[in-house]
Amino acid sequence: MRVRAAVLEQFAQPLVVQELDLAEPRAGEVLVRVAACGVCHTDMYTASGVDPSGYAPTVLGHEGAGVVEAIGEGVRSLAVGDHVVTLFSPQCRECVHCRSPKTNICLAIRDQQGKGLLPDGTTRLSRDGEPIRHFMGTSTFAEYTVMPEIALAKVSPEAPFDRACLFACGLSTGLGAAMYTAKVESGATCVVFGAGMVGLGAVAGCRLQGAERIVCVDLAQERLERARAQGATEVMLGGTDAVDAIIDSTGGFGADYTFEATGLVGVMRQAVESARMGWGLATMCGVAGKGETLDVIPRYLITGRRVCGSSFGGVKGRDQVPQLVQRYLDGDIDVDAFLSHRIALDEVNKGFELMEAQDGIRSVIELGG
Ligand SMILES: NC(=O)c1ccc[n+]([C@@H]2O[C@H](COP(=O)([O-])OP(=O)(O)OC[C@H]3O[C@@H](n4cnc5c(N)ncnc54)[C@H](O)[C@@H]3O)[C@@H](O)[C@H]2O)c1
Ligand SMILES: [Zn+2]
Ligand SMILES: [Zn+2]
């Protein structure tokens, strides 16, 4: 079939919306009609050419939600008409990682996905007979996409697509960091550095876990107001004094749980240093620049602080994304607050501009039909 898609032709150049060929789903694959797709930093990062693992041409996009249009041979967990959220972090339910409750990092298709191929080592996307590679296993800046069954979460059909798509990346990453990676306890004191999509999600996750104090730190007053609306009990302007201010306000000890959601290694260090002596856990969500390292004075660790990283919030996508979407439908998570702009596929580059200008939290591409 012919589909309209936003193609990264050349790094550091605007995406070009055009028609491509999309082949039928093969065994274990699913054809999805994309109804909505968020524009995320990772798309922009890859488009910029800074990502060392990036490639072009490719169809970007990974925050998708839509409807199953057709299934390939052997697909059992999904049927035509199901509503789905796309997962750049799949869940095969069979590999050694999927069988462990300790991680959400599925091993099944990592290598092929990283190369821009579907699990059988080929692409469904092409142009004039030339294969076009997939991106993050999703390529959802398109009217339709073909994806592995194990990379689709079946969600409630009651969730509007423009909200459901936010669970495909940033929102689940933040919520999950608090709920599944750190497993924040009720009554805890938490600090979240960064109040973008990920940090605001972490604030909401801490609230859902019953944290007593949730301090959000950001440089932008407007974003701190958003953090309050998500459940932050205190807000603070970031900067070099942030650690001292947190230590002071916690009786000299630091917070039970800290979260970093900025991608800045200096802030990661602050998250470690503002975690409590004895048991404080600092969770890193941000993606740092290539070659950057996190500087930690070992004494912080021997006195009981712990550091961990969180990919996609530790969320096991097929099992837990539907649960998070349900919590939204139950009224526990205010997703509307994150949806700042609705744009058409042709306006995808405007989505990048809005993000660069820190205008709102998320732009969502709405696709026809
Ligand atoms: N771990 C994952 O699976 C995953 C998934 C999605 C995104 N990410 C990463 O998470 C990070 C955050 O993503 P986002 O979409 O929320 O980004 P964002 O740019 O919208 O938000 C970052 C926020 O950090 C704030 N900030 C900057 N400097 C600060 C400082 N010194 N102190 C406190 N706050 C500061 C900014 O004002 C901004 O509000 C990025 O690095 C992104 O790549 C990780
Ligand atoms: Zn797996
Ligand atoms: Zn993303």
Tab-separated table of C-alpha atoms and ligand atoms in Angstrom:
chain	number	residue	atom	x	y	z
A	1	MET	CA	0.000	0.000	0.000
A	2	ARG	CA	0.982	3.640	-0.392
A	3	VAL	CA	1.318	5.661	2.822
A	4	ARG	CA	2.202	9.234	3.633
A	5	ALA	CA	5.133	9.481	6.006
A	6	ALA	CA	7.643	12.013	7.362
A	7	VAL	CA	11.077	10.953	6.171
A	8	LEU	CA	14.415	11.987	7.608
A	9	GLU	CA	16.298	12.338	4.322
A	10	GLN	CA	19.398	14.109	5.627
A	11	PHE	CA	20.582	14.915	9.125
A	12	ALA	CA	20.005	18.483	10.298
A	13	GLN	CA	17.476	19.062	7.501
A	14	PRO	CA	13.682	19.320	7.861
A	15	LEU	CA	11.760	16.050	7.522
A	16	VAL	CA	10.113	15.569	4.131
A	17	VAL	CA	6.519	14.316	4.065
A	18	GLN	CA	5.978	12.053	1.039
A	19	GLU	CA	4.389	8.818	-0.152
A	20	LEU	CA	6.193	5.538	0.448
A	21	ASP	CA	5.362	1.887	-0.130
A	22	LEU	CA	4.469	-0.226	2.871
A	23	ALA	CA	4.367	-4.017	2.443
A	24	GLU	CA	1.927	-6.401	4.135
A	25	PRO	CA	2.729	-7.643	7.643
A	26	ARG	CA	4.675	-10.910	7.657
A	27	ALA	CA	4.661	-13.624	10.340
A	28	GLY	CA	4.514	-12.125	13.829
A	29	GLU	CA	3.861	-8.637	12.467
A	30	VAL	CA	0.923	-6.266	12.578
A	31	LEU	CA	-0.284	-3.462	10.304
A	32	VAL	CA	-1.320	-0.471	12.425
A	33	ARG	CA	-3.243	2.579	11.238
A	34	VAL	CA	-1.577	5.354	13.209
A	35	ALA	CA	-4.170	7.778	14.594
A	36	ALA	CA	-1.955	10.012	16.727
A	37	CYS	CA	1.745	10.382	17.425
A	38	GLY	CA	3.636	12.581	19.873
A	39	VAL	CA	6.790	14.448	18.857
A	40	CYS	CA	9.595	13.529	21.267
A	41	HIS	CA	13.170	14.685	21.885
A	42	THR	CA	14.536	11.401	20.627
A	43	ASP	CA	13.039	12.082	17.174
A	44	MET	CA	14.657	15.509	17.124
A	45	TYR	CA	17.951	14.136	18.500
A	46	THR	CA	18.123	11.592	15.683
A	47	ALA	CA	17.072	14.146	13.068
A	48	SER	CA	19.837	16.496	14.223
A	49	GLY	CA	22.516	13.920	13.379
A	50	VAL	CA	24.081	14.105	16.847
A	51	ASP	CA	22.958	10.568	17.712
A	52	PRO	CA	25.910	8.347	16.762
A	53	SER	CA	23.613	5.384	16.073
A	54	GLY	CA	21.285	7.378	13.787
A	55	TYR	CA	20.769	6.591	10.105
A	56	ALA	CA	18.944	8.086	7.128
A	57	PRO	CA	16.710	7.841	5.218
A	58	THR	CA	14.203	6.602	7.776
A	59	VAL	CA	10.651	7.332	8.934
A	60	LEU	CA	10.902	8.831	12.431
A	61	GLY	CA	8.245	8.733	15.175
A	62	HIS	CA	7.816	6.438	18.172
A	63	GLU	CA	4.988	7.851	20.314
A	64	GLY	CA	2.166	6.289	18.364
A	65	ALA	CA	-1.342	5.076	19.053
A	66	GLY	CA	-3.721	3.568	16.529
A	67	VAL	CA	-5.799	0.643	15.368
A	68	VAL	CA	-4.831	-2.829	14.185
A	69	GLU	CA	-5.739	-3.055	10.492
A	70	ALA	CA	-4.299	-6.476	9.624
A	71	ILE	CA	-2.273	-9.210	11.288
A	72	GLY	CA	0.407	-11.505	9.921
A	73	GLU	CA	0.655	-15.247	10.322
A	74	GLY	CA	0.860	-16.538	13.878
A	75	VAL	CA	-0.233	-13.299	15.577
A	76	ARG	CA	-2.451	-14.325	18.497
A	77	SER	CA	-2.436	-11.524	21.066
A	78	LEU	CA	-3.984	-8.918	18.756
A	79	ALA	CA	-6.955	-8.818	16.397
A	80	VAL	CA	-8.155	-6.423	13.727
A	81	GLY	CA	-9.814	-3.414	15.373
A	82	ASP	CA	-7.797	-3.520	18.598
A	83	HIS	CA	-6.515	-0.188	19.857
A	84	VAL	CA	-2.770	-0.191	20.440
A	85	VAL	CA	0.079	1.928	21.774
A	86	THR	CA	3.437	1.429	20.053
A	87	LEU	CA	6.402	0.222	22.110
A	88	PHE	CA	9.985	1.095	21.207
A	89	SER	CA	10.728	-1.116	24.206
A	90	PRO	CA	9.044	-4.435	23.339
A	91	GLN	CA	8.050	-7.302	25.616
A	92	CYS	CA	8.378	-10.802	24.135
A	93	ARG	CA	7.439	-12.458	27.460
A	94	GLU	CA	9.902	-15.271	26.710
A	95	CYS	CA	13.502	-14.020	26.894
A	96	VAL	CA	15.490	-14.229	30.120
A	97	HIS	CA	14.882	-10.528	30.810
A	98	CYS	CA	11.150	-10.683	30.148
A	99	ARG	CA	10.895	-13.631	32.546
A	100	SER	CA	12.643	-11.645	35.279
A	101	PRO	CA	10.689	-9.083	37.291
A	102	LYS	CA	13.934	-7.106	37.634
A	103	THR	CA	14.036	-5.494	34.188
A	104	ASN	CA	11.893	-4.403	31.252
A	105	ILE	CA	14.728	-4.550	28.726
A	106	CYS	CA	13.579	-7.302	26.343
A	107	LEU	CA	16.347	-9.010	24.396
A	108	ALA	CA	14.260	-10.522	21.609
A	109	ILE	CA	14.726	-8.014	18.771
A	110	ARG	CA	17.275	-5.492	20.035
A	111	ASP	CA	19.920	-5.993	17.373
A	112	GLN	CA	17.616	-5.813	14.356
A	113	GLN	CA	15.643	-2.912	15.831
A	114	GLY	CA	18.851	-0.939	16.365
A	115	LYS	CA	19.733	-1.437	12.704
A	116	GLY	CA	16.336	-0.193	11.523
A	117	LEU	CA	15.096	-3.625	10.471
A	118	LEU	CA	12.131	-5.723	11.477
A	119	PRO	CA	12.962	-8.960	13.358
A	120	ASP	CA	13.413	-10.997	10.149
A	121	GLY	CA	16.158	-8.630	9.007
A	122	THR	CA	14.204	-6.813	6.285
A	123	THR	CA	12.067	-3.669	6.017
A	124	ARG	CA	8.417	-3.237	5.028
A	125	LEU	CA	9.037	0.369	4.006
A	126	SER	CA	10.432	1.180	0.579
A	127	ARG	CA	10.596	3.875	-2.091
A	128	ASP	CA	10.880	2.972	-5.784
A	129	GLY	CA	11.964	-0.504	-4.730
A	130	GLU	CA	14.721	0.760	-2.393
A	131	PRO	CA	14.291	-0.322	1.234
A	132	ILE	CA	13.739	2.476	3.761
A	133	ARG	CA	14.721	1.631	7.319
A	134	HIS	CA	12.361	1.695	10.288
A	135	PHE	CA	13.146	3.843	13.353
A	136	MET	CA	13.050	2.475	16.932
A	137	GLY	CA	10.993	-0.403	15.558
A	138	THR	CA	8.038	1.991	15.298
A	139	SER	CA	8.220	4.643	12.482
A	140	THR	CA	4.954	6.226	13.518
A	141	PHE	CA	5.270	9.574	11.709
A	142	ALA	CA	3.163	7.840	9.063
A	143	GLU	CA	-0.436	6.995	8.275
A	144	TYR	CA	0.309	3.295	8.679
A	145	THR	CA	3.184	1.249	10.048
A	146	VAL	CA	4.092	-2.439	10.273
A	147	MET	CA	5.452	-3.524	13.652
A	148	PRO	CA	6.244	-6.706	15.560
A	149	GLU	CA	3.336	-8.028	17.626
A	150	ILE	CA	5.598	-7.978	20.710
A	151	ALA	CA	6.012	-4.199	20.334
A	152	LEU	CA	2.319	-3.310	20.607
A	153	ALA	CA	0.337	-2.817	23.813
A	154	LYS	CA	-3.390	-3.418	23.518
A	155	VAL	CA	-5.137	-0.603	25.383
A	156	SER	CA	-8.713	0.301	26.231
A	157	PRO	CA	-10.657	1.581	23.215
A	158	GLU	CA	-12.088	4.251	25.513
A	159	ALA	CA	-8.791	6.150	25.606
A	160	PRO	CA	-8.626	8.889	22.945
A	161	PHE	CA	-5.651	8.310	20.645
A	162	ASP	CA	-4.151	11.766	21.220
A	163	ARG	CA	-3.837	10.957	24.952
A	164	ALA	CA	-3.028	7.243	24.619
A	165	CYS	CA	-0.005	8.000	22.402
A	166	LEU	CA	1.712	9.881	25.225
A	167	PHE	CA	2.001	6.565	27.074
A	168	ALA	CA	4.259	5.295	24.268
A	169	CYS	CA	7.293	7.147	25.640
A	170	GLY	CA	7.769	10.150	27.900
A	171	LEU	CA	4.777	9.878	30.187
A	172	SER	CA	5.236	6.161	30.903
A	173	THR	CA	8.967	6.782	31.372
A	174	GLY	CA	8.303	9.273	34.149
A	175	LEU	CA	5.408	7.444	35.781
A	176	GLY	CA	7.277	4.147	35.626
A	177	ALA	CA	10.508	5.553	37.059
A	178	ALA	CA	8.611	6.278	40.280
A	179	MET	CA	6.250	3.293	40.220
A	180	TYR	CA	8.329	0.435	38.792
A	181	THR	CA	12.026	1.371	38.922
A	182	ALA	CA	12.244	3.192	42.257
A	183	LYS	CA	9.018	1.729	43.681
A	184	VAL	CA	8.458	4.839	45.793
A	185	GLU	CA	6.811	4.052	49.132
A	186	SER	CA	3.900	5.878	50.665
A	187	GLY	CA	5.032	8.638	52.992
A	188	ALA	CA	8.346	9.076	51.160
A	189	THR	CA	10.111	12.341	50.377
A	190	CYS	CA	10.906	12.628	46.657
A	191	VAL	CA	12.777	15.144	44.524
A	192	VAL	CA	12.319	15.328	40.751
A	193	PHE	CA	14.854	17.299	38.684
A	194	GLY	CA	13.306	18.477	35.421
A	195	ALA	CA	9.667	19.226	34.679
A	196	GLY	CA	9.348	18.188	31.061
A	197	MET	CA	7.203	15.262	29.987
A	198	VAL	CA	9.411	12.773	31.850
A	199	GLY	CA	9.833	14.771	35.052
A	200	LEU	CA	6.139	15.672	35.254
A	201	GLY	CA	5.342	11.996	34.753
A	202	ALA	CA	7.693	11.160	37.634
A	203	VAL	CA	5.923	13.745	39.824
A	204	ALA	CA	2.584	12.095	39.003
A	205	GLY	CA	4.080	8.654	39.660
A	206	CYS	CA	5.354	9.730	43.087
A	207	ARG	CA	1.885	11.072	43.861
A	208	LEU	CA	0.218	7.806	42.795
A	209	GLN	CA	2.637	5.906	45.064
A	210	GLY	CA	1.514	8.030	48.016
A	211	ALA	CA	4.657	10.115	48.531
A	212	GLU	CA	4.254	12.702	51.272
A	213	ARG	CA	6.630	15.344	49.925
A	214	ILE	CA	7.323	15.795	46.215
A	215	VAL	CA	9.796	18.564	45.421
A	216	CYS	CA	10.147	19.464	41.748
A	217	VAL	CA	13.197	21.378	40.531
A	218	ASP	CA	13.324	23.151	37.152
A	219	LEU	CA	14.687	26.352	35.648
A	220	ALA	CA	11.342	27.492	34.232
A	221	GLN	CA	8.693	28.910	36.539
A	222	GLU	CA	5.955	27.991	34.068
A	223	ARG	CA	6.999	24.341	34.199
A	224	LEU	CA	7.108	24.386	37.980
A	225	GLU	CA	3.463	25.474	37.968
A	226	ARG	CA	2.703	22.428	35.821
A	227	ALA	CA	4.528	20.291	38.378
A	228	ARG	CA	2.273	21.585	41.136
A	229	ALA	CA	-0.737	20.604	39.080
A	230	GLN	CA	0.657	17.053	38.790
A	231	GLY	CA	1.111	16.753	42.536
A	232	ALA	CA	4.361	18.460	43.514
A	233	THR	CA	4.024	19.675	47.083
A	234	GLU	CA	6.978	22.054	46.717
A	235	VAL	CA	8.825	23.565	43.781
A	236	MET	CA	12.313	25.019	43.506
A	237	LEU	CA	14.327	26.848	40.864
A	238	GLY	CA	17.300	24.732	39.797
A	239	GLY	CA	20.939	25.753	39.842
A	240	THR	CA	24.097	25.224	41.829
A	241	ASP	CA	22.328	25.729	45.191
A	242	ALA	CA	19.736	23.040	44.626
A	243	VAL	CA	21.509	20.283	46.551
A	244	ASP	CA	22.114	22.450	49.627
A	245	ALA	CA	18.518	23.621	49.587
A	246	ILE	CA	17.235	20.043	49.467
A	247	ILE	CA	19.582	18.859	52.215
A	248	ASP	CA	18.494	21.813	54.382
A	249	SER	CA	14.836	21.160	53.870
A	250	THR	CA	15.163	17.469	54.790
A	251	GLY	CA	16.710	17.885	58.236
A	252	GLY	CA	20.233	17.613	56.817
A	253	PHE	CA	19.723	14.183	55.298
A	254	GLY	CA	18.401	14.393	51.732
A	255	ALA	CA	15.448	12.744	50.013
A	256	ASP	CA	14.381	9.097	50.068
A	257	TYR	CA	14.034	9.109	46.284
A	258	THR	CA	15.458	11.468	43.691
A	259	PHE	CA	14.814	11.450	39.948
A	260	GLU	CA	16.802	13.067	37.164
A	261	ALA	CA	14.811	13.952	34.029
A	262	THR	CA	16.970	16.542	32.267
A	263	GLY	CA	19.625	14.555	30.392
A	264	LEU	CA	22.329	16.763	31.976
A	265	VAL	CA	25.155	14.967	33.752
A	266	GLY	CA	25.600	17.873	36.180
A	267	VAL	CA	21.993	17.478	37.272
A	268	MET	CA	22.453	13.710	37.527
A	269	ARG	CA	25.202	14.392	40.024
A	270	GLN	CA	22.868	16.686	41.960
A	271	ALA	CA	20.301	13.894	42.058
A	272	VAL	CA	22.895	11.571	43.604
A	273	GLU	CA	24.081	14.165	46.121
A	274	SER	CA	20.585	15.093	47.256
A	275	ALA	CA	19.596	11.488	47.926
A	276	ARG	CA	19.437	10.526	51.568
A	277	MET	CA	22.336	8.997	53.427
A	278	GLY	CA	21.570	5.405	54.396
A	279	TRP	CA	19.020	4.475	51.751
A	280	GLY	CA	18.411	7.278	49.257
A	281	LEU	CA	17.872	6.019	45.721
A	282	ALA	CA	18.752	8.278	42.765
A	283	THR	CA	17.075	7.231	39.507
A	284	MET	CA	18.474	8.520	36.199
A	285	CYS	CA	15.953	8.913	33.366
A	286	GLY	CA	17.749	11.407	31.134
A	287	VAL	CA	19.799	10.476	28.091
A	288	ALA	CA	23.201	12.168	28.314
A	289	GLY	CA	25.254	13.337	25.356
A	290	LYS	CA	27.705	10.996	23.683
A	291	GLY	CA	30.888	10.496	25.695
A	292	GLU	CA	29.621	12.336	28.780
A	293	THR	CA	30.203	10.725	32.150
A	294	LEU	CA	28.554	10.971	35.560
A	295	ASP	CA	30.885	12.170	38.301
A	296	VAL	CA	30.089	10.694	41.720
A	297	ILE	CA	32.215	10.962	44.853
A	298	PRO	CA	32.383	7.340	46.109
A	299	ARG	CA	31.766	8.421	49.703
A	300	TYR	CA	28.181	9.162	48.700
A	301	LEU	CA	27.732	5.518	47.851
A	302	ILE	CA	29.505	3.914	50.798
A	303	THR	CA	27.268	5.925	53.087
A	304	GLY	CA	24.267	4.179	51.634
A	305	ARG	CA	23.047	6.075	48.596
A	306	ARG	CA	22.227	4.048	45.507
A	307	VAL	CA	22.122	5.024	41.851
A	308	CYS	CA	20.105	3.339	39.142
A	309	GLY	CA	19.014	3.987	35.582
A	310	SER	CA	15.562	3.605	34.142
A	311	SER	CA	14.756	2.867	30.518
A	312	PHE	CA	11.121	3.462	29.599
A	313	GLY	CA	10.472	3.754	33.329
A	314	GLY	CA	11.042	0.051	33.870
A	315	VAL	CA	7.611	-0.440	32.292
A	316	LYS	CA	6.984	-3.882	30.825
A	317	GLY	CA	5.094	-2.458	27.903
A	318	ARG	CA	2.472	-5.013	26.919
A	319	ASP	CA	1.522	-5.742	30.527
A	320	GLN	CA	1.807	-2.333	32.128
A	321	VAL	CA	1.058	0.325	29.488
A	322	PRO	CA	-2.584	-0.889	29.395
A	323	GLN	CA	-2.687	-0.571	33.195
A	324	LEU	CA	-1.323	2.972	33.093
A	325	VAL	CA	-3.838	3.942	30.398
A	326	GLN	CA	-6.575	2.506	32.608
A	327	ARG	CA	-5.404	4.644	35.517
A	328	TYR	CA	-5.755	7.658	33.223
A	329	LEU	CA	-9.306	6.581	32.329
A	330	ASP	CA	-10.025	6.110	36.039
A	331	GLY	CA	-9.108	9.765	36.585
A	332	ASP	CA	-5.810	9.159	38.405
A	333	ILE	CA	-3.572	10.835	35.806
A	334	ASP	CA	-4.238	14.216	34.165
A	335	VAL	CA	-2.990	13.512	30.643
A	336	ASP	CA	-4.784	16.485	29.051
A	337	ALA	CA	-2.307	18.810	30.750
A	338	PHE	CA	0.522	17.422	28.603
A	339	LEU	CA	-1.161	17.784	25.237
A	340	SER	CA	-0.136	21.302	24.251
A	341	HIS	CA	-0.465	21.398	20.453
A	342	ARG	CA	-2.289	19.330	17.867
A	343	ILE	CA	-0.630	19.406	14.455
A	344	ALA	CA	-0.979	17.672	11.092
A	345	LEU	CA	1.634	15.282	9.678
A	346	ASP	CA	2.688	18.029	7.242
A	347	GLU	CA	3.519	20.236	10.232
A	348	VAL	CA	5.918	17.751	11.818
A	349	ASN	CA	8.845	20.186	11.576
A	350	LYS	CA	6.775	22.755	13.461
A	351	GLY	CA	6.537	20.130	16.206
A	352	PHE	CA	10.336	20.216	16.470
A	353	GLU	CA	10.341	24.032	16.540
A	354	LEU	CA	7.781	24.122	19.347
A	355	MET	CA	9.877	21.647	21.305
A	356	GLU	CA	13.035	23.648	20.826
A	357	ALA	CA	11.241	26.770	22.021
A	358	GLN	CA	9.971	24.820	25.086
A	359	ASP	CA	6.488	25.868	23.997
A	360	GLY	CA	4.163	23.527	25.888
A	361	ILE	CA	4.973	19.944	26.810
A	362	ARG	CA	3.966	17.810	23.829
A	363	SER	CA	2.834	18.364	20.262
A	364	VAL	CA	0.724	15.509	18.954
A	365	ILE	CA	0.380	14.748	15.262
A	366	GLU	CA	-3.174	13.783	14.382
A	367	LEU	CA	-3.542	11.584	11.332
A	368	GLY	CA	-6.646	11.413	9.202
A	369	GLY	CA	-9.526	8.990	9.482
B	1	LIG	N1	14.906	6.739	29.940
B	1	LIG	C1	14.087	6.747	28.889
B	1	LIG	O1	13.620	5.700	28.427
B	1	LIG	C2	13.711	8.067	28.292
B	1	LIG	C3	12.540	8.206	27.543
B	1	LIG	C4	12.187	9.480	27.077
B	1	LIG	C5	13.015	10.559	27.319
B	1	LIG	N2	14.182	10.381	28.033
B	1	LIG	C6	15.089	11.491	28.373
B	1	LIG	O2	14.590	12.144	29.508
B	1	LIG	C7	15.071	13.491	29.522
B	1	LIG	C8	13.903	14.435	29.748
B	1	LIG	O3	13.000	14.375	28.660
B	1	LIG	P1	11.834	15.451	28.541
B	1	LIG	O4	11.070	15.132	27.314
B	1	LIG	O5	11.102	15.557	29.823
B	1	LIG	O6	12.736	16.761	28.295
B	1	LIG	P2	12.419	18.331	28.467
B	1	LIG	O7	13.531	19.026	27.752
B	1	LIG	O8	11.029	18.633	28.088
B	1	LIG	O9	12.558	18.600	30.017
B	1	LIG	C9	13.781	18.805	30.647
B	1	LIG	C10	13.564	19.844	31.739
B	1	LIG	O10	14.777	19.958	32.485
B	1	LIG	C11	14.847	21.293	32.915
B	1	LIG	N3	16.205	21.625	33.354
B	1	LIG	C12	17.258	22.024	32.600
B	1	LIG	N4	18.314	22.270	33.395
B	1	LIG	C13	17.917	22.029	34.666
B	1	LIG	C14	18.556	22.120	35.917
B	1	LIG	N5	19.844	22.527	36.043
B	1	LIG	N6	17.860	21.790	37.026
B	1	LIG	C15	16.581	21.392	36.930
B	1	LIG	N7	15.927	21.293	35.755
B	1	LIG	C16	16.583	21.606	34.641
B	1	LIG	C17	14.368	22.097	31.717
B	1	LIG	O11	13.951	23.401	32.112
B	1	LIG	C18	13.211	21.236	31.218
B	1	LIG	O12	11.964	21.643	31.764
B	1	LIG	C19	15.771	13.676	28.178
B	1	LIG	O13	17.167	13.483	28.385
B	1	LIG	C20	15.224	12.565	27.334
B	1	LIG	O14	16.109	12.186	26.301
B	1	LIG	C21	14.518	9.162	28.535
B	2	ZN	ZN	11.800	-10.408	25.917
B	3	ZN	ZN	10.426	9.405	23.136
